[in-house]
C-alpha positions as a printed Julia matrix, in Angstrom:
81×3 Matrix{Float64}:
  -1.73  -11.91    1.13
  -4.28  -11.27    3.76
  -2.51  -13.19    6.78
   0.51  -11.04    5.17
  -1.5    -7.89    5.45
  -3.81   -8.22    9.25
  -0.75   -9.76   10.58
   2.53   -7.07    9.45
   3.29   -3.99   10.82
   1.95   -1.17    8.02
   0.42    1.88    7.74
  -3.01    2.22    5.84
  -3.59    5.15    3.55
  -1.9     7.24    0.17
  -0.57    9.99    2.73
   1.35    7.68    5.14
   2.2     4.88    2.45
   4.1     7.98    0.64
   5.5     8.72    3.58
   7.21    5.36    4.59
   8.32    5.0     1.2
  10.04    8.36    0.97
  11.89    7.38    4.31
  13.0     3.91    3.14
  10.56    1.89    5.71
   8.62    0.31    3.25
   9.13   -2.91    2.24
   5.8    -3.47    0.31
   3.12   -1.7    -1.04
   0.01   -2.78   -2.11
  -2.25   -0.36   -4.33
  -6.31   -1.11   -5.29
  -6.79   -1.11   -8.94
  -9.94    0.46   -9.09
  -8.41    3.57   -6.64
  -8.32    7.17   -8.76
  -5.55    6.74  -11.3
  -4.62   10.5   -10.06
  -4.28    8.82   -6.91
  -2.02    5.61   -7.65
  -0.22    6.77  -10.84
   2.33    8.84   -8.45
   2.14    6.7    -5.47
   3.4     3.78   -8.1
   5.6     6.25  -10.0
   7.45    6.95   -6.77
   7.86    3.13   -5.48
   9.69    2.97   -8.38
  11.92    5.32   -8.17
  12.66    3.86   -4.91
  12.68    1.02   -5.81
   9.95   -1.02   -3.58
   8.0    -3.98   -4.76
   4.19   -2.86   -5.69
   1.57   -5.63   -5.83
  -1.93   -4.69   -7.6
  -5.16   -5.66   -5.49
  -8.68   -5.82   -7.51
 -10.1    -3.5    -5.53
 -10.19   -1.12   -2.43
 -12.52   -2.77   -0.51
 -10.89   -6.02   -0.89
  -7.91   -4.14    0.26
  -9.36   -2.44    3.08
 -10.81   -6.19    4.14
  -7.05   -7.56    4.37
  -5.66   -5.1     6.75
  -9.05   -6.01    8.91
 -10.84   -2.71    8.45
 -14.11   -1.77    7.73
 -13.29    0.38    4.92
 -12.0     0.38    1.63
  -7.95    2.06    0.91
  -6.16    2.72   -1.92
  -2.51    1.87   -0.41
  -1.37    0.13    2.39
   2.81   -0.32    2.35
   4.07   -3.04    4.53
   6.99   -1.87    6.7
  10.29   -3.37    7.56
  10.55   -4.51   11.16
């Protein structure tokens, strides 16, 4: 996951991981388990409906780490090429 994730085109953040979802770009998301349920519930709720693969990480930090940046995120979607 974390070659996966420094290595991929994506785009870090709820905001713009909504955003590539809603316009069919995203091929992955990956949401931090111990983000604000108000924050994830309709970020996940909305992969679903279009239908994109979500993978739980442990926690935001750990998430933030992957994408190589020094701070923690609650979504990061991996985009198509």
């Amino acid at each position: 996951m974390f070659h996966e994730l420094k290595n991929s085109k994506k785009v870090i953040g709820t905001k713009q991981v909504k955003k590539a979802v809603q316009n069919s770009i995203a091929q992955k998301v990956y949401l931090a388990d111990d983000a604000e349920p108000h924050i994830i519930g309709p970020l996940k709720e909305l992969c679903h409906q279009y239908a994109v693969e979500v993978e739980m990480i442990d926690s935001m930090k750990t998430l933030g780490e992957a994408c190589g940046i020094e701070v923690g995120s609650a979504a990061v979607a991996l985009l198509y090429d």
